[in-house]
Tab-separated table of C-alpha atoms in Angstrom:
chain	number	residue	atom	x	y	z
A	1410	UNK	CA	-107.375	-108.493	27.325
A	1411	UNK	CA	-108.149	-112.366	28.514
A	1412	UNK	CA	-105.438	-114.092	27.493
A	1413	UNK	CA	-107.470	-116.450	24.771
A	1414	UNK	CA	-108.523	-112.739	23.286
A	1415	UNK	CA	-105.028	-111.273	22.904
A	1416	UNK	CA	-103.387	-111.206	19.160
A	1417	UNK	CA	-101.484	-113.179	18.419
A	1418	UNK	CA	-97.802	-112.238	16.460
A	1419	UNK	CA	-95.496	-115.850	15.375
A	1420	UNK	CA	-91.843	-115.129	14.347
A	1421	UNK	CA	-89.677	-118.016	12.409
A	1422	UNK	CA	-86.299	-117.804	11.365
A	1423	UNK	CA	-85.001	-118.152	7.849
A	1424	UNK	CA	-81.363	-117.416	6.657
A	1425	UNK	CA	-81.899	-116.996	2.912
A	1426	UNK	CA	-84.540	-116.485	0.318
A	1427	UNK	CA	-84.573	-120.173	-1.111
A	1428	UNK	CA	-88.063	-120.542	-2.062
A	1429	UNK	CA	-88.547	-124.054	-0.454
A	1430	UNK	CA	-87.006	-122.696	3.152
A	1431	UNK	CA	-89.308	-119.870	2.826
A	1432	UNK	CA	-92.610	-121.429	2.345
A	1433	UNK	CA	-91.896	-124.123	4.720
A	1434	UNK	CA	-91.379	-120.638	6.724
A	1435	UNK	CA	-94.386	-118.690	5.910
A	1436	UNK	CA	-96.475	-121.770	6.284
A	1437	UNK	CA	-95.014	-122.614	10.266
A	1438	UNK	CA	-96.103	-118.565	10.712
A	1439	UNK	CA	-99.065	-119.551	9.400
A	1440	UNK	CA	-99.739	-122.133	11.938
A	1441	UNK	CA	-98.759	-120.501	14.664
A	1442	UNK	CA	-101.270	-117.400	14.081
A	1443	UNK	CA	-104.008	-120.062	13.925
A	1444	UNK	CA	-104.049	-120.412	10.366
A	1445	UNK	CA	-105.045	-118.102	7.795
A	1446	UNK	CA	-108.392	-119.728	6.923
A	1447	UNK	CA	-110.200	-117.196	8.927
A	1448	UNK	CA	-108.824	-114.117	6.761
A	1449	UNK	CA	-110.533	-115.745	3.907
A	1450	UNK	CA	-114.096	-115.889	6.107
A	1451	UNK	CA	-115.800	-113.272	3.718
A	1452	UNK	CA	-114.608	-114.913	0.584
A	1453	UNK	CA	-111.897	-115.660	-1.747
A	1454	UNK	CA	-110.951	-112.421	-3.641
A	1455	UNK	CA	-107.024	-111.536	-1.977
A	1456	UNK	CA	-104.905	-108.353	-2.484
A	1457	UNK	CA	-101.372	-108.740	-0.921
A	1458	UNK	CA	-99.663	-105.392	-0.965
A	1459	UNK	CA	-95.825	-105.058	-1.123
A	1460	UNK	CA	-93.593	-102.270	-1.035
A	1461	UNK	CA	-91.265	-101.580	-4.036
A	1462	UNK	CA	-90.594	-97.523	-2.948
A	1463	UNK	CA	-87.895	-95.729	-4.892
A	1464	UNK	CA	-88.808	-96.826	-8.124
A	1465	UNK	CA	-85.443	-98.369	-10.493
A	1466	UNK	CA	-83.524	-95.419	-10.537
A	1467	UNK	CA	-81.328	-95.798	-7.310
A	1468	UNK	CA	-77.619	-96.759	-7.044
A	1469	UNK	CA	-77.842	-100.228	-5.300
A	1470	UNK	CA	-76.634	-100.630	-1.576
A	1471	UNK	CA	-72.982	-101.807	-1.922
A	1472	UNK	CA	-74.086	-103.600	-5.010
A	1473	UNK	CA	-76.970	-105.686	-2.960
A	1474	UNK	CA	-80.255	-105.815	-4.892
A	1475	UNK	CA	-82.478	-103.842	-3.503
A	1476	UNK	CA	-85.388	-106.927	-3.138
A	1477	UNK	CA	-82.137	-108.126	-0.291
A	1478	UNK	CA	-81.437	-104.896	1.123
A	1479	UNK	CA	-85.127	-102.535	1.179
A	1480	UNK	CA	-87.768	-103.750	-1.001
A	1481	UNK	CA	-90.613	-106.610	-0.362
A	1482	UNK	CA	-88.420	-109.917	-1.558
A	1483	UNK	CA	-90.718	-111.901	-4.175
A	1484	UNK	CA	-90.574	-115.036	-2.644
A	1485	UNK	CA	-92.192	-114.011	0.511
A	1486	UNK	CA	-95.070	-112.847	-1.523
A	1487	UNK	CA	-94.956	-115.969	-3.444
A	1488	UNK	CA	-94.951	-118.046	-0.356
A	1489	UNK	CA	-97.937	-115.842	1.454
A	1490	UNK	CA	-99.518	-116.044	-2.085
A	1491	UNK	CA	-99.623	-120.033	-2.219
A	1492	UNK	CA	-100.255	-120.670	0.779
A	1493	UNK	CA	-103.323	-118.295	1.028
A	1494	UNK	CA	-104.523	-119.841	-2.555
A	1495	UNK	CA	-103.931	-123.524	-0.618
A	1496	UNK	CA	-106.510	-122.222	2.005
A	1497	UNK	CA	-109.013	-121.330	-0.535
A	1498	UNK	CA	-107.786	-118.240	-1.918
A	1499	UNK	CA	-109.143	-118.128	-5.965
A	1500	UNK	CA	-108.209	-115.034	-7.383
A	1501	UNK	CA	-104.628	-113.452	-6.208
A	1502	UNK	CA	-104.074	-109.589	-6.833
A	1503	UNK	CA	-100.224	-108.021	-5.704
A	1504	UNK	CA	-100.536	-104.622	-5.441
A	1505	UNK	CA	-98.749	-101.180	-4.998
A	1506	UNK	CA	-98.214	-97.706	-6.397
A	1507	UNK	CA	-95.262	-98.494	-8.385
A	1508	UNK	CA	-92.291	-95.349	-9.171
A	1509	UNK	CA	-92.614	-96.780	-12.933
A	1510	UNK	CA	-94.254	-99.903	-14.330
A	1511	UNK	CA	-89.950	-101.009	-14.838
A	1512	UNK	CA	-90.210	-101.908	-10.624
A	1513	UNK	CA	-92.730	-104.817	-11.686
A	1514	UNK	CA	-89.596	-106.993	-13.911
A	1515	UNK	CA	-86.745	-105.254	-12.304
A	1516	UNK	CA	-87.425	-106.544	-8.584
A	1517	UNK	CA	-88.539	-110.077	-10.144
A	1518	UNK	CA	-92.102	-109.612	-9.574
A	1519	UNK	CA	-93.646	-109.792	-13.409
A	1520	UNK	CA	-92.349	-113.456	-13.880
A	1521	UNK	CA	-93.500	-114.825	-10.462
A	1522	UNK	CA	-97.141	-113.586	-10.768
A	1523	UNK	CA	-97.114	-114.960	-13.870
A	1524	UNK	CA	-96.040	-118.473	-12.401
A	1525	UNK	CA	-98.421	-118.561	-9.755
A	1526	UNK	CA	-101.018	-116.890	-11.659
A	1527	UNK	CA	-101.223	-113.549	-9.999
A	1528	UNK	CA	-102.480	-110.377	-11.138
A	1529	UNK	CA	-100.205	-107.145	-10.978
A	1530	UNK	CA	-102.460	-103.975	-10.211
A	1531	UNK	CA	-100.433	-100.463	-10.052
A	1532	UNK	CA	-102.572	-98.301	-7.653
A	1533	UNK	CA	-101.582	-95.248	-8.903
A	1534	UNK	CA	-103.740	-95.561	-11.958
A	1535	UNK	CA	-107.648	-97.432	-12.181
A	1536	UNK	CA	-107.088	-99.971	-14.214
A	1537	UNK	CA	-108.072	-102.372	-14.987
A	1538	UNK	CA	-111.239	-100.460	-13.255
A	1539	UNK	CA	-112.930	-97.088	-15.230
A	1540	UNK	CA	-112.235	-94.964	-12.141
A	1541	UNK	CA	-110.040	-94.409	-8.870
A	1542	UNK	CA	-112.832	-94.259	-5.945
A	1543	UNK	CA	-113.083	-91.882	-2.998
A	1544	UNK	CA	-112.875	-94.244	0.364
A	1545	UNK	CA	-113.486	-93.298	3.591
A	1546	UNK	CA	-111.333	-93.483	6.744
A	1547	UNK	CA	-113.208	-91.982	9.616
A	1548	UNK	CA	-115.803	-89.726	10.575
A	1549	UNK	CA	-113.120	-88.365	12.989
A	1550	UNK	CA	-109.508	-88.511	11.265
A	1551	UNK	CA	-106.217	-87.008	12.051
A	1552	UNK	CA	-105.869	-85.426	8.645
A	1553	UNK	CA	-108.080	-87.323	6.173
A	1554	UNK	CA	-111.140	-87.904	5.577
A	1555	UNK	CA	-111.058	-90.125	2.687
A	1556	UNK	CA	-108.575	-91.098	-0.103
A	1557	UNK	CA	-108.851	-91.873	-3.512
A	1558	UNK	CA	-108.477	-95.839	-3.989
A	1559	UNK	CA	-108.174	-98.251	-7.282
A	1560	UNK	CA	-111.380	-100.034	-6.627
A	1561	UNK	CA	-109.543	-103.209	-6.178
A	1562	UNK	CA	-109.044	-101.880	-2.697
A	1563	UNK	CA	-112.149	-102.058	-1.097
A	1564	UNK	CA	-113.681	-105.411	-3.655
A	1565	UNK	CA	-111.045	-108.148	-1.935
A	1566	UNK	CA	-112.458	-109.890	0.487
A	1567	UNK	CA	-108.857	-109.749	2.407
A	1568	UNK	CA	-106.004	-107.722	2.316
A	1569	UNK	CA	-102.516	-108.762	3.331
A	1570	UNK	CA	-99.777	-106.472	4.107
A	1571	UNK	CA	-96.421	-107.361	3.027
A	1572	UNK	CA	-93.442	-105.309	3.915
A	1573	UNK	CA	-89.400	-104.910	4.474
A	1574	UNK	CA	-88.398	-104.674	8.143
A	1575	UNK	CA	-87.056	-101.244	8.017
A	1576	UNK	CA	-86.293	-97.858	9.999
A	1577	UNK	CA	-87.621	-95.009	8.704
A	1578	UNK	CA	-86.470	-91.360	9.372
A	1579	UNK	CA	-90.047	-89.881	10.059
A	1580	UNK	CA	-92.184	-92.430	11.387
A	1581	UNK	CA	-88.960	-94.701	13.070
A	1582	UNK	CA	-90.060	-97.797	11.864
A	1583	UNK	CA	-91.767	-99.070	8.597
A	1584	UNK	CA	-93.397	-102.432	8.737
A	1585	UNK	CA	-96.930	-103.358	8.196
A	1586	UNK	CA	-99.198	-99.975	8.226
A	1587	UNK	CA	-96.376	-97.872	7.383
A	1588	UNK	CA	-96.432	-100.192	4.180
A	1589	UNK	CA	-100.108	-98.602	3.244
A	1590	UNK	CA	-98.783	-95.645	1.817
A	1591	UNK	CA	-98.051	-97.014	-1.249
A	1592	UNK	CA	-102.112	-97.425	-1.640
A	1593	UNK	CA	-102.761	-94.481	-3.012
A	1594	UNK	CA	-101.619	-92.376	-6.436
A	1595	UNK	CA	-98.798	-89.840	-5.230
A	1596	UNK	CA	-99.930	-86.922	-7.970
A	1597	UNK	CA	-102.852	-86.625	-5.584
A	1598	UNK	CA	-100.636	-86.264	-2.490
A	1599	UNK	CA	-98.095	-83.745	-3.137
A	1600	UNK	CA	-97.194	-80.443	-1.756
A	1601	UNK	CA	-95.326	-79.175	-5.315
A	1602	UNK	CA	-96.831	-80.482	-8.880
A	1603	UNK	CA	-92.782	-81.370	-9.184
A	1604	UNK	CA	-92.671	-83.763	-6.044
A	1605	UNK	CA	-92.346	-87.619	-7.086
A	1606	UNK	CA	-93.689	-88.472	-3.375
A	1607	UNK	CA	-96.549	-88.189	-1.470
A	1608	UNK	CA	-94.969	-85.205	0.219
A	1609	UNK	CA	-98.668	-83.846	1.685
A	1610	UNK	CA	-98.540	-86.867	4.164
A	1611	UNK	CA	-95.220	-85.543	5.373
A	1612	UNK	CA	-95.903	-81.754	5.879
A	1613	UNK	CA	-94.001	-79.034	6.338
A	1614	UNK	CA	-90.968	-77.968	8.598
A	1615	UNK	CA	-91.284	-79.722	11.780
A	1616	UNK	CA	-95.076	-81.359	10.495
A	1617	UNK	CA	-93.935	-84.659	9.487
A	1618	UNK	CA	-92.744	-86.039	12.840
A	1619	UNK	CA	-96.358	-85.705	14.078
A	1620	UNK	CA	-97.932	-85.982	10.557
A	1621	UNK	CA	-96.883	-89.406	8.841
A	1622	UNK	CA	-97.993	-91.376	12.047
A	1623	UNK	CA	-101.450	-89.543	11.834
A	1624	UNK	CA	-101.796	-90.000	8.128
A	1625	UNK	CA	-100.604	-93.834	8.255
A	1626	UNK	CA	-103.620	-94.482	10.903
A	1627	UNK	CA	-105.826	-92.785	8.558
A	1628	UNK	CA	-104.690	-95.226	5.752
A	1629	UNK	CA	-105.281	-98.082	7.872
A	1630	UNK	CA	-108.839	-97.027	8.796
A	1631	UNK	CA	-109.730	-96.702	5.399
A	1632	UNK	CA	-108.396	-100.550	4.286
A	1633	UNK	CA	-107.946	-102.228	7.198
A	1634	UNK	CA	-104.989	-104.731	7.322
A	1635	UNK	CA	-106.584	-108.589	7.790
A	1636	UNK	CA	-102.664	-110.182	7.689
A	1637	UNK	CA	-99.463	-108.776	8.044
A	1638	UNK	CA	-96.016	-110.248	7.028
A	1639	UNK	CA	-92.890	-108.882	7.863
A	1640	UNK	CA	-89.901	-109.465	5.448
A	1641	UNK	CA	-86.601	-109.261	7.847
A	1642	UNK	CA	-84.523	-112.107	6.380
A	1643	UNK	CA	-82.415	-109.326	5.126
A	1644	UNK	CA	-82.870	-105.580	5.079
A	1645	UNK	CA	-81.076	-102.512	5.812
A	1646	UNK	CA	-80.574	-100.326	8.674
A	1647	UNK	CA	-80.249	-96.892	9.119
A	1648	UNK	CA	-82.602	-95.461	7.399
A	1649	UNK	CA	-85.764	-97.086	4.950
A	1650	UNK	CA	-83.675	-97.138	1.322
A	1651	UNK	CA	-80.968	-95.827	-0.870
A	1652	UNK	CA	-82.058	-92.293	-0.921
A	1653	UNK	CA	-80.886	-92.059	2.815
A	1654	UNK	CA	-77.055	-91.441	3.960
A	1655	UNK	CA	-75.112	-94.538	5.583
A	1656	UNK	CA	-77.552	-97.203	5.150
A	1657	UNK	CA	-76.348	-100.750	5.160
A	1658	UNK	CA	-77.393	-104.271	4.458
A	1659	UNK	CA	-78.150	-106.142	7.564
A	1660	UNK	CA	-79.113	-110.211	7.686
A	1661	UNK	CA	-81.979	-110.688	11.087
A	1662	UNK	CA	-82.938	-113.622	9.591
A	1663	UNK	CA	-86.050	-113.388	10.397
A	1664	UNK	CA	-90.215	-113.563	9.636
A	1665	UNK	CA	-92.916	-112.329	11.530
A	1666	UNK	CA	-97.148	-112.790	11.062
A	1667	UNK	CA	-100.197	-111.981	12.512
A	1668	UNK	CA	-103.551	-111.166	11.946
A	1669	UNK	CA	-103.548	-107.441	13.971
A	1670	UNK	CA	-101.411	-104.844	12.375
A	1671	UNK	CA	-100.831	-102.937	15.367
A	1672	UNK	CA	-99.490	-106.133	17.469
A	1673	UNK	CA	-97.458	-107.293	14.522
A	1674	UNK	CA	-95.739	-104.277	14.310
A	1675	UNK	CA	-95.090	-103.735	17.689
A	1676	UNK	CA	-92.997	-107.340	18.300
A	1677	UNK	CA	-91.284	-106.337	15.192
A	1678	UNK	CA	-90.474	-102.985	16.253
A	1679	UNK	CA	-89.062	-105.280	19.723
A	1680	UNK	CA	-87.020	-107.981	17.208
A	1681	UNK	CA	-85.497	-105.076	15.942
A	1682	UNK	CA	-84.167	-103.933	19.414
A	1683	UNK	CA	-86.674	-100.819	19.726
A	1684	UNK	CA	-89.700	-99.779	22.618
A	1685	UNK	CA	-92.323	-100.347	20.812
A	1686	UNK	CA	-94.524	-98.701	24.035
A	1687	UNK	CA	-92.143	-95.739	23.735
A	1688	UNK	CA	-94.366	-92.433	23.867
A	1689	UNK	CA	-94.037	-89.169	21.551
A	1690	UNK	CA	-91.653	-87.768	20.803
A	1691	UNK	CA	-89.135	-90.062	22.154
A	1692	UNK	CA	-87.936	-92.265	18.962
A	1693	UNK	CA	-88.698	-95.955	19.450
């Protein structure tokens, strides 16, 4: 691509979540992607989508709260949130398929929607819609066709991605489009009527390797990404959350942005110390 054409991906450094140092943050991202006005070109109507996986239920990471360790910390949302409302954003949803409706207070989201006057939407469920819609991804998917969406999904005029910096055992890293697979109920997605995952994306046996990167373009086809943030101020590595062996807390200290999902991830994948331009089946 010309070089004027190319995506463009900002990174900014941040050493804790203090809410001022973070929006100051978000906001120099912001400016260095070219501004943000741009996502908002086909109106005002914004759904940022975190990722609060795991539900309430697991042991914390050497006592670390999990919004410091694996989960989507609320003041990066909050900062993306004002700062997208500054540019002419009027009606804020934050969205995800929660484990139970306790993730919403427990990871200190409830209160800070309610201070910046945000709506909470749980996509596993319609409300506050009658129905859950059938969307499309692609006449020519890897494995679906369509999925079954709260309409919220498709009526925003933008959708920002909001995720941890993370490995992740299947797909190797889990950052912006990974983050889309908490967009749809899980009861439709499951292998077993027991499973409390989406354990259809993943497959079988050897499947998921090849399966959950197939499945996460799919996802992104169907609700295309307009603005990815990356949470790595701190995060864990070694695996994507509690549920996996030896993970640890680790402090990069850092933010990424930018308006392609597939760029984004890719410098984040390089922060991280990975090859992003790796090819199957070598890990990244």
């Amino acid at each position: 691509l010309p070089e004027e054409s190319q995506p463009l991906v900002a990174i900014a450094k941040a050493d804790s979540y203090d809410p001022k140092l973070v929006k100051q943050q978000v906001q120099a991202l912001f400016d260095s992607i070219g501004g943000v006005a741009d996502v908002l070109q086909h109106g005002n109507r914004v759904a940022i989508k975190t990722n609060l996986t795991g539900g309430v239920n697991y042991e914390k990471l050497q006592g670390i709260p999990p919004i410091e360790s694996y989960l989507t910390h609320p003041q990066v949302v909050r900062a993306a949130a004002e700062l997208l409302r500054d540019a002419g954003a009027t009606k804020i949803y934050i969205v995800e398929a929660v484990y139970e409706l306790e993730s919403w207070p427990t990871f200190e989201y409830q209160d800070m929607a309610k201070e910046i006057e945000a709506e909470l939407i749980d996509l596993n469920y319609a409300e506050p819609y009658k129905d859950l819609v059938d969307t499309t991804s692609s006449s020519d998917p890897f494995y679906y066709e369509s999925f079954k969406f709260n309409p919220v999904l498709n009526e925003v005029d933008a959708f920002v991605s909001i995720s941890k910096m993370k490995c992740h055992n299947t797909a190797g890293v889990t950052h912006t489009m990974k983050n889309l697979f908490g967009i749809v109920p899980a009861r439709f997605y499951t292998l077993n009527p027991s499973d409390v995952y989406r354990s259809a994306f993943h497959g079988t046996g050897g499947e998921p390797n090849q399966r959950v990167p197939g499945v996460i373009v799919d996802l992104n086809r169907a609700r295309p990404v307009n603005l990815g943030i990356v949470d790595g101020i701190w995060t864990c590595e070694g695996g994507e959350g509690a549920w996996v062996g030896n993970v640890k807390q680790v402090k990069p200290n850092v933010l990424l942005a930018g308006k392609n999902p597939v760029s984004t991830d890719a410098v984040a994948t390089a922060v991280m110390g990975f090859d992003p331009t790796a090819d199957y089946p070598n890990e990244p």
